[in-house]
mmCIF file of C-alpha atoms in Angstrom:
data_model
loop_
_atom_site.group_PDB
_atom_site.id
_atom_site.type_symbol
_atom_site.label_atom_id
_atom_site.label_comp_id
_atom_site.label_asym_id
_atom_site.label_seq_id
_atom_site.Cartn_x
_atom_site.Cartn_y
_atom_site.Cartn_z
ATOM 1 C CA MET A 1 81.456 121.485 96.936
ATOM 2 C CA ALA A 2 80.694 117.819 96.736
ATOM 3 C CA ARG A 3 80.554 115.621 99.755
ATOM 4 C CA GLN A 4 82.206 112.228 99.657
ATOM 5 C CA HIS A 5 80.858 109.157 101.410
ATOM 6 C CA GLY A 6 83.369 106.921 103.143
ATOM 7 C CA LYS A 7 81.968 103.697 101.706
ATOM 8 C CA SER A 8 83.961 104.106 98.474
ATOM 9 C CA THR A 9 87.329 104.254 100.225
ATOM 10 C CA VAL A 10 89.954 101.826 98.935
ATOM 11 C CA VAL A 11 92.826 100.578 101.110
ATOM 12 C CA LYS A 12 95.652 98.302 99.997
ATOM 13 C CA VAL A 13 98.379 97.086 102.334
ATOM 14 C CA ASN A 14 101.466 95.343 101.010
ATOM 15 C CA ALA A 15 99.707 94.979 97.631
ATOM 16 C CA VAL A 16 96.710 93.203 99.192
ATOM 17 C CA ASP A 17 93.348 94.902 98.681
ATOM 18 C CA LEU A 18 91.683 94.932 102.112
ATOM 19 C CA THR A 19 88.874 97.265 101.073
ATOM 20 C CA GLN A 20 86.021 94.800 101.419
ATOM 21 C CA TYR A 21 87.082 93.787 104.923
ATOM 22 C CA THR A 22 87.510 97.351 106.196
ATOM 23 C CA SER A 23 84.849 99.498 107.839
ATOM 24 C CA ASN A 24 86.969 102.402 109.067
ATOM 25 C CA SER A 25 90.389 103.895 108.374
ATOM 26 C CA GLN A 26 92.195 107.044 109.363
ATOM 27 C CA ILE A 27 95.367 108.782 108.329
ATOM 28 C CA SER A 28 96.750 111.339 110.762
ATOM 29 C CA ARG A 29 99.628 113.501 109.598
ATOM 30 C CA LYS A 30 101.656 115.812 111.716
ATOM 31 C CA GLY A 31 104.637 118.128 111.410
ATOM 32 C CA ASP A 32 107.117 119.363 113.973
ATOM 33 C CA ALA A 33 107.239 123.069 114.811
ATOM 34 C CA HIS A 34 110.576 124.186 116.304
ATOM 35 C CA ASP A 35 110.769 127.259 118.486
ATOM 36 C CA VAL A 36 113.298 129.630 116.963
ATOM 37 C CA THR A 37 112.222 132.710 118.871
ATOM 38 C CA GLY A 38 114.983 135.248 119.405
ATOM 39 C CA GLY A 39 115.221 138.189 121.723
ATOM 40 C CA GLY A 40 113.481 141.504 121.200
ATOM 41 C CA VAL A 41 110.184 140.130 119.947
ATOM 42 C CA ASP A 42 106.754 139.827 121.494
ATOM 43 C CA ASP A 43 105.623 136.678 119.729
ATOM 44 C CA TYR A 44 106.963 133.182 119.366
ATOM 45 C CA VAL A 45 108.517 132.286 116.058
ATOM 46 C CA HIS A 46 108.495 128.712 114.822
ATOM 47 C CA ALA A 47 110.206 126.880 111.996
ATOM 48 C CA GLY A 48 108.855 123.786 110.352
ATOM 49 C CA GLY A 49 110.597 120.477 110.952
ATOM 50 C CA LEU A 50 110.077 116.837 110.164
ATOM 51 C CA LYS A 51 106.787 115.407 109.032
ATOM 52 C CA GLY A 52 105.265 112.130 110.145
ATOM 53 C CA GLY A 53 102.025 110.440 110.934
ATOM 54 C CA THR A 54 100.031 107.328 111.647
ATOM 55 C CA PHE A 55 97.544 105.220 109.773
ATOM 56 C CA THR A 56 94.909 103.032 111.388
ATOM 57 C CA MET A 57 92.286 100.742 109.928
ATOM 58 C CA ASP A 58 89.760 98.262 111.227
ATOM 59 C CA GLY A 59 86.978 96.089 109.992
ATOM 60 C CA THR A 60 85.213 92.768 110.008
ATOM 61 C CA TYR A 61 87.178 89.543 110.188
ATOM 62 C CA ASP A 62 86.957 87.298 107.153
ATOM 63 C CA THR A 63 88.060 83.721 106.777
ATOM 64 C CA THR A 64 89.244 84.205 103.211
ATOM 65 C CA ALA A 65 92.660 82.607 102.926
ATOM 66 C CA VAL A 66 95.645 84.734 101.881
ATOM 67 C CA THR A 67 93.636 87.911 101.174
ATOM 68 C CA GLY A 68 91.657 87.991 104.426
ATOM 69 C CA PRO A 69 92.805 90.577 106.984
ATOM 70 C CA ARG A 70 94.288 88.040 109.392
ATOM 71 C CA ALA A 71 96.299 86.282 106.722
ATOM 72 C CA ALA A 72 97.369 89.519 105.070
ATOM 73 C CA LEU A 73 98.308 91.508 108.165
ATOM 74 C CA GLN A 74 99.312 89.309 111.062
ATOM 75 C CA GLY A 75 102.759 88.576 109.709
ATOM 76 C CA LEU A 76 103.580 92.216 109.037
ATOM 77 C CA LEU A 77 104.245 93.326 112.625
ATOM 78 C CA ALA A 78 107.312 95.564 112.854
ATOM 79 C CA THR A 79 107.649 95.439 109.085
ATOM 80 C CA SER A 80 107.644 98.389 106.706
ATOM 81 C CA VAL A 81 105.104 97.841 103.954
ATOM 82 C CA PRO A 82 103.655 99.953 101.138
ATOM 83 C CA ILE A 83 100.151 101.304 101.696
ATOM 84 C CA ILE A 84 97.834 102.796 99.107
ATOM 85 C CA ARG A 85 94.813 104.793 100.187
ATOM 86 C CA GLN A 86 92.165 106.100 97.807
ATOM 87 C CA PRO A 87 89.837 108.270 99.905
ATOM 88 C CA GLU A 88 87.328 108.859 97.103
ATOM 89 C CA GLY A 89 87.502 105.366 95.654
ATOM 90 C CA THR A 90 88.958 104.218 92.374
ATOM 91 C CA GLY A 91 88.757 106.443 89.318
ATOM 92 C CA THR A 92 90.824 108.529 86.962
ATOM 93 C CA GLY A 93 91.795 111.813 88.568
ATOM 94 C CA LYS A 94 90.727 110.840 92.057
ATOM 95 C CA PRO A 95 93.344 111.295 94.779
ATOM 96 C CA GLN A 96 95.633 108.551 95.967
ATOM 97 C CA ASP A 97 98.007 108.527 98.913
ATOM 98 C CA SER A 98 100.998 106.215 98.716
ATOM 99 C CA PHE A 99 103.413 105.702 101.564
ATOM 100 C CA ASN A 100 105.445 103.171 103.464
ATOM 101 C CA ALA A 101 104.562 102.417 107.060
ATOM 102 C CA VAL A 102 105.678 100.114 109.834
ATOM 103 C CA MET A 103 102.871 98.027 111.280
ATOM 104 C CA THR A 104 103.010 98.621 115.020
ATOM 105 C CA GLY A 105 99.889 96.765 116.072
ATOM 106 C CA TYR A 106 97.338 94.175 114.998
ATOM 107 C CA SER A 107 94.322 93.260 117.112
ATOM 108 C CA GLU A 108 91.361 90.923 116.879
ATOM 109 C CA SER A 109 88.318 91.199 119.114
ATOM 110 C CA ASN A 110 85.696 88.510 119.543
ATOM 111 C CA PRO A 111 82.521 89.846 121.171
ATOM 112 C CA VAL A 112 79.976 87.164 121.962
ATOM 113 C CA SER A 113 77.137 89.064 120.356
ATOM 114 C CA ASP A 114 78.802 90.427 117.243
ATOM 115 C CA MET A 115 81.115 89.623 114.379
ATOM 116 C CA VAL A 116 84.821 89.126 114.950
ATOM 117 C CA LYS A 117 86.596 92.432 114.368
ATOM 118 C CA TRP A 118 90.192 93.298 113.558
ATOM 119 C CA SER A 119 92.280 96.460 113.637
ATOM 120 C CA ALA A 120 95.777 97.491 112.604
ATOM 121 C CA GLU A 121 98.019 100.446 113.410
ATOM 122 C CA PHE A 122 100.876 101.814 111.345
ATOM 123 C CA THR A 123 103.522 104.489 111.778
ATOM 124 C CA ILE A 124 104.253 106.255 108.516
ATOM 125 C CA SER A 125 107.870 105.994 107.392
ATOM 126 C CA GLY A 126 109.021 108.553 104.867
ATOM 127 C CA ALA A 127 106.973 110.798 102.663
ATOM 128 C CA VAL A 128 103.309 110.503 101.801
ATOM 129 C CA THR A 129 102.961 110.896 98.059
ATOM 130 C CA THR A 130 99.643 112.266 96.901
ATOM 131 C CA THR A 131 98.868 111.929 93.223
ATOM 132 C CA PRO A 132 95.755 111.765 91.061
ATOM 133 C CA GLN A 133 94.972 108.263 89.882
ATOM 134 C CA ALA A 134 95.848 107.509 86.279
ATOM 135 C CA MET B 6 72.609 89.361 99.481
ATOM 136 C CA ASN B 7 69.399 88.454 97.769
ATOM 137 C CA LEU B 8 66.583 88.712 100.315
ATOM 138 C CA ALA B 9 64.500 85.954 98.740
ATOM 139 C CA GLU B 10 67.448 83.569 98.698
ATOM 140 C CA VAL B 11 68.277 84.362 102.314
ATOM 141 C CA MET B 12 64.711 83.712 103.465
ATOM 142 C CA GLN B 13 64.429 80.506 101.454
ATOM 143 C CA GLU B 14 67.761 79.107 102.652
ATOM 144 C CA LEU B 15 66.719 79.721 106.251
ATOM 145 C CA ALA B 16 63.435 77.926 105.583
ATOM 146 C CA ASP B 17 65.227 75.033 103.882
ATOM 147 C CA GLN B 18 67.490 74.663 106.905
ATOM 148 C CA LEU B 19 64.510 74.759 109.289
ATOM 149 C CA ASP B 20 62.880 72.082 107.146
ATOM 150 C CA THR B 21 65.592 69.681 108.299
ATOM 151 C CA ILE B 22 63.956 69.651 111.746
ATOM 152 C CA ALA B 23 61.808 66.523 111.784
ATOM 153 C CA GLY B 24 58.098 67.290 111.786
ATOM 154 C CA LEU B 25 58.472 71.051 111.312
ATOM 155 C CA ASN B 26 56.788 72.580 108.263
ATOM 156 C CA ALA B 27 58.913 75.487 107.116
ATOM 157 C CA PHE B 28 57.901 78.366 104.875
ATOM 158 C CA GLY B 29 60.305 80.912 103.410
ATOM 159 C CA TYR B 30 57.641 83.596 103.586
ATOM 160 C CA PRO B 31 54.816 84.651 105.950
ATOM 161 C CA ALA B 32 52.290 82.032 104.853
ATOM 162 C CA ASP B 33 48.597 82.671 105.402
ATOM 163 C CA THR B 34 47.768 79.025 106.032
ATOM 164 C CA ILE B 35 49.879 76.657 108.086
ATOM 165 C CA SER B 36 49.706 73.241 109.660
ATOM 166 C CA PRO B 37 51.480 73.389 113.026
ATOM 167 C CA PRO B 38 54.136 72.983 114.050
ATOM 168 C CA ALA B 39 55.259 75.394 111.379
ATOM 169 C CA ALA B 40 58.085 77.859 110.883
ATOM 170 C CA MET B 41 57.699 81.021 108.830
ATOM 171 C CA VAL B 42 60.581 83.228 107.789
ATOM 172 C CA ASP B 43 59.296 86.798 107.836
ATOM 173 C CA TYR B 44 60.635 89.904 106.152
ATOM 174 C CA PRO B 45 63.332 91.902 107.944
ATOM 175 C CA ASP B 46 62.596 95.463 108.972
ATOM 176 C CA GLY B 47 65.313 96.478 106.553
ATOM 177 C CA ILE B 48 68.761 95.792 105.179
ATOM 178 C CA GLU B 49 71.812 97.650 106.442
ATOM 179 C CA PHE B 50 74.111 98.252 103.527
ATOM 180 C CA ASP B 51 77.851 98.999 103.620
ATOM 181 C CA ALA B 52 79.024 97.285 106.765
ATOM 182 C CA THR B 53 82.458 97.486 105.120
ATOM 183 C CA TYR B 54 84.006 99.508 102.279
ATOM 184 C CA GLY B 55 83.565 98.697 98.625
ATOM 185 C CA ARG B 56 80.249 96.835 99.046
ATOM 186 C CA GLY B 57 82.107 94.261 101.077
ATOM 187 C CA SER B 58 79.230 93.209 103.319
ATOM 188 C CA ASP B 59 75.652 93.968 104.339
ATOM 189 C CA THR B 60 73.614 92.908 107.352
ATOM 190 C CA MET B 61 69.977 92.253 108.149
ATOM 191 C CA VAL B 62 67.903 90.954 111.039
ATOM 192 C CA VAL B 63 65.396 88.337 109.934
ATOM 193 C CA PRO B 64 62.474 87.318 112.161
ATOM 194 C CA VAL B 65 61.498 83.646 112.162
ATOM 195 C CA TYR B 66 58.191 82.549 113.682
ATOM 196 C CA VAL B 67 57.551 79.035 114.913
ATOM 197 C CA ALA B 68 53.886 78.340 115.641
ATOM 198 C CA VAL B 69 52.922 75.216 117.545
ATOM 199 C CA GLY B 70 49.264 75.167 118.577
ATOM 200 C CA LYS B 71 46.754 76.531 121.045
ATOM 201 C CA ALA B 72 48.273 78.656 123.783
ATOM 202 C CA SER B 73 46.172 76.880 126.392
ATOM 203 C CA ASP B 74 47.439 73.475 125.316
ATOM 204 C CA ARG B 75 50.104 71.916 127.530
ATOM 205 C CA ALA B 76 51.447 69.906 124.635
ATOM 206 C CA ALA B 77 51.964 73.119 122.701
ATOM 207 C CA ARG B 78 54.111 74.423 125.519
ATOM 208 C CA ASP B 79 56.232 71.303 125.469
ATOM 209 C CA THR B 80 56.596 71.410 121.708
ATOM 210 C CA LEU B 81 57.602 75.071 121.709
ATOM 211 C CA GLY B 82 60.080 74.393 124.475
ATOM 212 C CA ALA B 83 62.042 72.057 122.246
ATOM 213 C CA TYR B 84 62.205 74.599 119.418
ATOM 214 C CA ALA B 85 63.268 77.385 121.785
ATOM 215 C CA ASP B 86 65.869 75.235 123.482
ATOM 216 C CA GLY B 87 69.404 76.502 122.992
ATOM 217 C CA ALA B 88 70.533 73.039 121.963
ATOM 218 C CA GLY B 89 69.037 69.833 120.705
ATOM 219 C CA ALA B 90 67.796 68.245 117.499
ATOM 220 C CA LYS B 91 64.783 70.574 117.384
ATOM 221 C CA SER B 92 66.596 73.690 118.598
ATOM 222 C CA VAL B 93 65.997 76.460 116.067
ATOM 223 C CA LYS B 94 69.164 78.178 117.245
ATOM 224 C CA GLN B 95 71.330 75.100 116.909
ATOM 225 C CA VAL B 96 69.919 74.033 113.567
ATOM 226 C CA LEU B 97 70.056 77.457 111.930
ATOM 227 C CA GLU B 98 73.568 78.232 113.142
ATOM 228 C CA ALA B 99 74.806 74.822 111.984
ATOM 229 C CA GLY B 100 73.636 75.359 108.423
ATOM 230 C CA ALA B 101 75.803 75.819 105.357
ATOM 231 C CA TYR B 102 74.520 78.698 103.266
ATOM 232 C CA GLU B 103 75.305 80.218 99.894
ATOM 233 C CA ALA B 104 73.213 83.388 100.013
ATOM 234 C CA PHE B 105 75.003 84.733 103.105
ATOM 235 C CA ASP B 106 78.124 84.146 105.170
ATOM 236 C CA THR B 107 76.931 83.698 108.703
ATOM 237 C CA CYS B 108 73.879 83.776 110.932
ATOM 238 C CA ARG B 109 73.281 83.956 114.642
ATOM 239 C CA VAL B 110 70.022 83.403 116.459
ATOM 240 C CA SER B 111 70.326 86.124 119.058
ATOM 241 C CA GLY B 112 67.051 85.706 120.923
ATOM 242 C CA ALA B 113 63.460 84.533 121.080
ATOM 243 C CA GLU B 114 60.211 86.116 122.205
ATOM 244 C CA PHE B 115 56.881 84.417 122.807
ATOM 245 C CA ALA B 116 53.397 85.487 121.830
ATOM 246 C CA VAL B 117 50.122 84.341 120.382
ATOM 247 C CA ILE B 118 50.006 85.052 116.654
ATOM 248 C CA THR B 119 47.130 84.812 114.243
ATOM 249 C CA VAL B 120 47.597 83.013 110.943
ATOM 250 C CA GLY B 121 44.614 82.503 108.680
ATOM 251 C CA ALA B 122 42.227 83.622 111.451
ATOM 252 C CA VAL B 123 43.601 80.940 113.788
ATOM 253 C CA ASP B 124 45.514 81.788 116.961
ATOM 254 C CA TYR B 125 48.750 79.905 117.650
ATOM 255 C CA LEU B 126 51.243 79.904 120.473
ATOM 256 C CA ALA B 127 54.461 80.958 118.791
ATOM 257 C CA ALA B 128 58.052 81.954 119.270
ATOM 258 C CA LYS B 129 59.628 84.780 117.314
ATOM 259 C CA PHE B 130 63.328 84.143 116.783
ATOM 260 C CA THR B 131 65.678 86.978 115.900
ATOM 261 C CA VAL B 132 68.265 85.915 113.317
ATOM 262 C CA ASP B 133 71.231 88.198 112.626
ATOM 263 C CA ILE B 134 72.484 87.764 109.062
ATOM 264 C CA THR B 135 75.766 88.975 107.566
ATOM 265 C CA GLY B 136 76.655 88.413 103.943
ATOM 266 C CA PRO B 137 78.402 89.793 100.898
ATOM 267 C CA GLY B 138 77.423 93.203 99.571
ATOM 268 C CA GLU B 139 77.839 92.128 95.979
#
């Protein structure tokens, strides 16, 4: 067993590397379970159905033009974009999730006593492909 | 962020206040009014993924004279003012820095400090620093 710290996580959205502006991200995957229980049994029986999920990320606002989170994300609302997630960081053999997702939300918060923060929400569209990095 | 560069750039910016002698370290001999950039309690690494940013809280002392001196009170008042040519908050937050991205003077406390066996009325300013991790 080897624990993995979150600080090495890499996240790229629409081919833009947002890693250095991101402080938290989460992928949540789910699958449907259909009730196919027939008569004469004592226990429910379920069959697997469609898979789906969401992806969220947030971090610290940065003024960097083009590659900053605002510039990279704000125009993607309701658009399906490719996302790459490397939960153990970059390196040969380390896992990588690749998927398309529709950006369903983008937020910026401006607390008076802290840095400007941003967050984005995505709904996964299609399959999540998990492969080891080359 | 390089700690020495951060402390020195803060001192250089404070040096732009007319009549204020600024030190980028806790000097053992001063000629008031004087500002001393002290060491932070620590550095918080990994505010974002991939060594994107770090943060630290840097204390800055401004010593003005004898606590029982009315003129010292008036002098310190100008430095602790939230705005004005001698406002530590205004001057520090208006600076252009290379060692870090942004700073905010979040507060000030008042006390009598001893420097070189001499007691001075002083203000301790709390400066929140955020800068690149690499």
